[in-house]
Amino acid sequence: MKYYGLRNKIKKEDFIYSYAKHKAKLLSILPGKRKTFWKDNYDTIYGDDLFYLKDDNSLPDNAFFDMYSMVVSDLIRREDIKRLQRGVKLLLLKRRSNRFLLTPIEGLDEICKRIEQMDASLLAWYNVVDCGLFEFKNHPLENVIDYFTVKICNVNSGYLSLVFDIKLKNEKKEALKQIIENSYHETRGYAFQTLTGNSKTTGAFKNYYIDRFSDNSLKADKIYEFISYIEWEFLEELSSLFPFVFHNKKISPPRIEVYSTNIDWRDDNRDFWQSLGVEEYQGQFVDERHKMFFENTLSERYGRLYASNRLIYIFKDDGIEIGQFESIKDRVYYHIKEYAIDYFKFMFLDMLSREAGKTLVEYKHKLDKIKLKRNNLESLLKLKYNFSMEIDDFNRYKRDDIWDKSKKRFADVYAYSDAVADFALKHFFISHKSFCDNAISESRKIDEDIDLVLAEFEEKKMILQNLADYKNTAYSLRLNVIMTILTAATLFFVIFPNKAKVIANVISTIWNYFIDKL
């Protein structure tokens, strides 16, 4: 599914809205008893947009808000390490950049050796392997991505992760900037199916109603879609090299979007922040200059399910170039380098839990359809096998307790704002603690639900197995009776061989009688 289904979703929304509008227009001009009703209905829904206030969600005066980078990560199963090594080799041969003097120059064999040693059970092992800096030369993505870095991180006993830090081309950043800086207003709504009462006292028919969302949230949708398209194109190009877990399942992998700004946090720019998808309470300060938003908001076109794959990291720029050891950019670079994998660990858990939840609903419905009949045991066993395969990534990911170490690291990073929050009667923002604890608690709930479904599988399996055993016992009993009769007859004819001719004549006579009748 291209672009994680986002473009198809938009095309479908446009088509349904156009269809609903033309249908309503047709009903408004056709003769009939309810012509006035349909005309008023059309004018109210599709007429001039007089009843909706336009939010000014443009960039504040004398301010800037730019994408600094985006960091994307996906999981790699440990059994795919050989494919990972081959992919790294090909990437190094084809895409390694020579633009920067500081690019590390590691041998191919050395990098592959370190990948094999990314196992905590070894006495000497690597937790992170930096593969270097890359760019797309003579490739369509050359106009989108300036350069990117690749890092392989140890996650747990079942997975590694690839972390990509991506810098966009100025042209692409400008295109995104146009969306961010300008005020956005949508003149149309979104059509959804409903039921409308007919002219009789009872009954209804299918119709469409139009829902309208706030301009702020719709602008946030546009930003989300813009970046998601880039993420898909980037990972799709690399999917021929690397066996991604999420992307290859057509699921948008987690990402951290990093932005720089000069807007003062204390200024009242609520509409603008909402148009980016963030509210003040959804994030926590690392210090007074940079803030991580653990939640973000899209319109109800998407809801929280889509927004759960991204964090938004905003820092207030100080105008000092990176590399001066006193710039905020240096702190941001260090923060991403050191802690991105910790964020991703919990985002992976949250996303795998959500996917496992969808799988649970799907297979619960399939399980309910299997009736307790004799021939359904094989279907039940096959369904249980498929279910186990579908939830295997979730089960393998959460089997290691890797959470406490990352939570302690976060406690050190956010000590400044945690100390401020301790003075309040209750926390007034979504903190790193809730970010971590919510992912863990959701996974435990999914664990419990999996146990319930597996118990139901076992219960049905036991009933169907008992039914099969009963049927097999009855069949075996009948077969034994027949075999006993045949054995007795054989013994009889062995003892009295002359009787065999008599019996054969009787059988022949009966056979000829029926043949003559036919």
mmCIF file of N, CA and C in Angstrom, residues 437-490:
data_model
loop_
_atom_site.group_PDB
_atom_site.id
_atom_site.type_symbol
_atom_site.label_atom_id
_atom_site.label_comp_id
_atom_site.label_asym_id
_atom_site.label_seq_id
_atom_site.Cartn_x
_atom_site.Cartn_y
_atom_site.Cartn_z
ATOM 1 N N ASP A 437 4.939 4.671 30.967
ATOM 2 C CA ASP A 437 3.992 3.819 31.702
ATOM 3 C C ASP A 437 2.777 3.453 30.857
ATOM 4 N N ASN A 438 2.312 4.368 30.012
ATOM 5 C CA ASN A 438 1.162 4.064 29.158
ATOM 6 C C ASN A 438 1.480 2.946 28.175
ATOM 7 N N ALA A 439 2.673 2.998 27.579
ATOM 8 C CA ALA A 439 3.062 1.943 26.634
ATOM 9 C C ALA A 439 3.142 0.592 27.334
ATOM 10 N N ILE A 440 3.713 0.573 28.543
ATOM 11 C CA ILE A 440 3.850 -0.684 29.281
ATOM 12 C C ILE A 440 2.495 -1.225 29.711
ATOM 13 N N SER A 441 1.632 -0.345 30.225
ATOM 14 C CA SER A 441 0.313 -0.809 30.687
ATOM 15 C C SER A 441 -0.546 -1.310 29.527
ATOM 16 N N GLU A 442 -0.456 -0.656 28.354
ATOM 17 C CA GLU A 442 -1.202 -1.123 27.185
ATOM 18 C C GLU A 442 -0.730 -2.510 26.765
ATOM 19 N N SER A 443 0.584 -2.727 26.803
ATOM 20 C CA SER A 443 1.108 -4.040 26.403
ATOM 21 C C SER A 443 0.649 -5.128 27.373
ATOM 22 N N ARG A 444 0.559 -4.796 28.654
ATOM 23 C CA ARG A 444 0.087 -5.782 29.635
ATOM 24 C C ARG A 444 -1.388 -6.118 29.416
ATOM 25 N N LYS A 445 -2.167 -5.103 29.042
ATOM 26 C CA LYS A 445 -3.580 -5.356 28.741
ATOM 27 C C LYS A 445 -3.713 -6.270 27.516
ATOM 28 N N ILE A 446 -2.891 -6.021 26.503
ATOM 29 C CA ILE A 446 -2.910 -6.875 25.319
ATOM 30 C C ILE A 446 -2.484 -8.295 25.686
ATOM 31 N N ASP A 447 -1.491 -8.410 26.576
ATOM 32 C CA ASP A 447 -1.045 -9.724 27.051
ATOM 33 C C ASP A 447 -2.202 -10.509 27.662
ATOM 34 N N GLU A 448 -2.977 -9.839 28.505
ATOM 35 C CA GLU A 448 -4.127 -10.483 29.149
ATOM 36 C C GLU A 448 -5.159 -10.907 28.111
ATOM 37 N N ASP A 449 -5.410 -10.055 27.131
ATOM 38 C CA ASP A 449 -6.390 -10.379 26.093
ATOM 39 C C ASP A 449 -5.915 -11.555 25.241
ATOM 40 N N ILE A 450 -4.612 -11.614 24.965
ATOM 41 C CA ILE A 450 -4.061 -12.746 24.204
ATOM 42 C C ILE A 450 -4.271 -14.045 24.972
ATOM 43 N N ASP A 451 -4.034 -14.003 26.283
ATOM 44 C CA ASP A 451 -4.228 -15.200 27.112
ATOM 45 C C ASP A 451 -5.684 -15.662 27.062
ATOM 46 N N LEU A 452 -6.625 -14.712 27.063
ATOM 47 C CA LEU A 452 -8.040 -15.073 27.004
ATOM 48 C C LEU A 452 -8.394 -15.738 25.675
ATOM 49 N N VAL A 453 -7.870 -15.181 24.578
ATOM 50 C CA VAL A 453 -8.158 -15.755 23.263
ATOM 51 C C VAL A 453 -7.521 -17.136 23.136
ATOM 52 N N LEU A 454 -6.274 -17.278 23.619
ATOM 53 C CA LEU A 454 -5.613 -18.586 23.570
ATOM 54 C C LEU A 454 -6.365 -19.604 24.426
ATOM 55 N N ALA A 455 -6.916 -19.167 25.550
ATOM 56 C CA ALA A 455 -7.711 -20.066 26.390
ATOM 57 C C ALA A 455 -8.971 -20.520 25.659
ATOM 58 N N GLU A 456 -9.572 -19.604 24.906
ATOM 59 C CA GLU A 456 -10.758 -19.960 24.127
ATOM 60 C C GLU A 456 -10.396 -20.931 23.004
ATOM 61 N N PHE A 457 -9.221 -20.719 22.394
ATOM 62 C CA PHE A 457 -8.741 -21.680 21.402
ATOM 63 C C PHE A 457 -8.623 -23.064 22.023
ATOM 64 N N GLU A 458 -7.998 -23.140 23.206
ATOM 65 C CA GLU A 458 -7.784 -24.426 23.862
ATOM 66 C C GLU A 458 -9.111 -25.081 24.251
ATOM 67 N N GLU A 459 -10.074 -24.262 24.694
ATOM 68 C CA GLU A 459 -11.376 -24.808 25.077
ATOM 69 C C GLU A 459 -12.082 -25.428 23.876
ATOM 70 N N LYS A 460 -12.085 -24.698 22.764
ATOM 71 C CA LYS A 460 -12.714 -25.238 21.556
ATOM 72 C C LYS A 460 -11.954 -26.447 21.033
ATOM 73 N N LYS A 461 -10.633 -26.377 21.124
ATOM 74 C CA LYS A 461 -9.819 -27.505 20.667
ATOM 75 C C LYS A 461 -10.138 -28.762 21.480
ATOM 76 N N MET A 462 -10.307 -28.611 22.796
ATOM 77 C CA MET A 462 -10.600 -29.754 23.653
ATOM 78 C C MET A 462 -11.957 -30.359 23.301
ATOM 79 N N ILE A 463 -12.950 -29.481 23.072
ATOM 80 C CA ILE A 463 -14.289 -29.975 22.723
ATOM 81 C C ILE A 463 -14.264 -30.697 21.384
ATOM 82 N N LEU A 464 -13.612 -30.074 20.382
ATOM 83 C CA LEU A 464 -13.556 -30.691 19.060
ATOM 84 C C LEU A 464 -12.715 -31.968 19.083
ATOM 85 N N GLN A 465 -11.673 -32.001 19.919
ATOM 86 C CA GLN A 465 -10.853 -33.204 20.035
ATOM 87 C C GLN A 465 -11.658 -34.330 20.670
ATOM 88 N N ASN A 466 -12.442 -33.989 21.715
ATOM 89 C CA ASN A 466 -13.305 -34.996 22.348
ATOM 90 C C ASN A 466 -14.343 -35.526 21.360
ATOM 91 N N LEU A 467 -14.898 -34.599 20.550
ATOM 92 C CA LEU A 467 -15.867 -35.012 19.542
ATOM 93 C C LEU A 467 -15.212 -35.936 18.519
ATOM 94 N N ALA A 468 -14.002 -35.576 18.083
ATOM 95 C CA ALA A 468 -13.282 -36.413 17.125
ATOM 96 C C ALA A 468 -12.956 -37.772 17.731
ATOM 97 N N ASP A 469 -12.547 -37.791 19.018
ATOM 98 C CA ASP A 469 -12.243 -39.065 19.683
ATOM 99 C C ASP A 469 -13.480 -39.942 19.771
ATOM 100 N N TYR A 470 -14.635 -39.318 20.083
ATOM 101 C CA TYR A 470 -15.891 -40.074 20.174
ATOM 102 C C TYR A 470 -16.255 -40.675 18.818
ATOM 103 N N LYS A 471 -16.169 -39.863 17.751
ATOM 104 C CA LYS A 471 -16.490 -40.347 16.412
ATOM 105 C C LYS A 471 -15.532 -41.457 15.998
ATOM 106 N N ASN A 472 -14.253 -41.263 16.320
ATOM 107 C CA ASN A 472 -13.261 -42.276 15.959
ATOM 108 C C ASN A 472 -13.485 -43.580 16.730
ATOM 109 N N THR A 473 -13.915 -43.468 17.998
ATOM 110 C CA THR A 473 -14.198 -44.659 18.804
ATOM 111 C C THR A 473 -15.370 -45.433 18.226
ATOM 112 N N ALA A 474 -16.446 -44.697 17.847
ATOM 113 C CA ALA A 474 -17.613 -45.352 17.246
ATOM 114 C C ALA A 474 -17.243 -46.022 15.928
ATOM 115 N N TYR A 475 -16.446 -45.356 15.140
ATOM 116 C CA TYR A 475 -16.012 -45.914 13.864
ATOM 117 C C TYR A 475 -15.156 -47.162 14.093
ATOM 118 N N SER A 476 -14.254 -47.072 15.072
ATOM 119 C CA SER A 476 -13.392 -48.216 15.379
ATOM 120 C C SER A 476 -14.211 -49.401 15.876
ATOM 121 N N LEU A 477 -15.272 -49.118 16.662
ATOM 122 C CA LEU A 477 -16.129 -50.191 17.163
ATOM 123 C C LEU A 477 -16.828 -50.905 16.016
ATOM 124 N N ARG A 478 -17.381 -50.145 15.060
ATOM 125 C CA ARG A 478 -18.043 -50.754 13.913
ATOM 126 C C ARG A 478 -17.051 -51.561 13.073
ATOM 127 N N LEU A 479 -15.864 -51.015 12.907
ATOM 128 C CA LEU A 479 -14.841 -51.714 12.134
ATOM 129 C C LEU A 479 -14.435 -53.010 12.810
ATOM 130 N N ASN A 480 -14.332 -52.974 14.132
ATOM 131 C CA ASN A 480 -13.974 -54.186 14.876
ATOM 132 C C ASN A 480 -15.028 -55.276 14.725
ATOM 133 N N VAL A 481 -16.305 -54.859 14.753
ATOM 134 C CA VAL A 481 -17.395 -55.840 14.580
ATOM 135 C C VAL A 481 -17.304 -56.497 13.211
ATOM 136 N N ILE A 482 -17.094 -55.671 12.190
ATOM 137 C CA ILE A 482 -16.986 -56.200 10.817
ATOM 138 C C ILE A 482 -15.793 -57.139 10.700
ATOM 139 N N MET A 483 -14.669 -56.748 11.264
ATOM 140 C CA MET A 483 -13.471 -57.578 11.191
ATOM 141 C C MET A 483 -13.668 -58.887 11.945
ATOM 142 N N THR A 484 -14.402 -58.842 13.047
ATOM 143 C CA THR A 484 -14.685 -60.065 13.802
ATOM 144 C C THR A 484 -15.524 -61.029 12.976
ATOM 145 N N ILE A 485 -16.545 -60.476 12.299
ATOM 146 C CA ILE A 485 -17.407 -61.318 11.446
ATOM 147 C C ILE A 485 -16.594 -61.940 10.323
ATOM 148 N N LEU A 486 -15.756 -61.146 9.669
ATOM 149 C CA LEU A 486 -14.934 -61.651 8.573
ATOM 150 C C LEU A 486 -13.954 -62.718 9.056
ATOM 151 N N THR A 487 -13.392 -62.514 10.242
ATOM 152 C CA THR A 487 -12.451 -63.489 10.794
ATOM 153 C C THR A 487 -13.162 -64.806 11.091
ATOM 154 N N ALA A 488 -14.363 -64.704 11.674
ATOM 155 C CA ALA A 488 -15.138 -65.918 11.989
ATOM 156 C C ALA A 488 -15.518 -66.669 10.718
ATOM 157 N N ALA A 489 -15.918 -65.898 9.687
ATOM 158 C CA ALA A 489 -16.289 -66.552 8.424
ATOM 159 C C ALA A 489 -15.087 -67.253 7.803
ATOM 160 N N THR A 490 -13.941 -66.602 7.841
ATOM 161 C CA THR A 490 -12.725 -67.203 7.280
ATOM 162 C C THR A 490 -12.378 -68.494 8.006
#
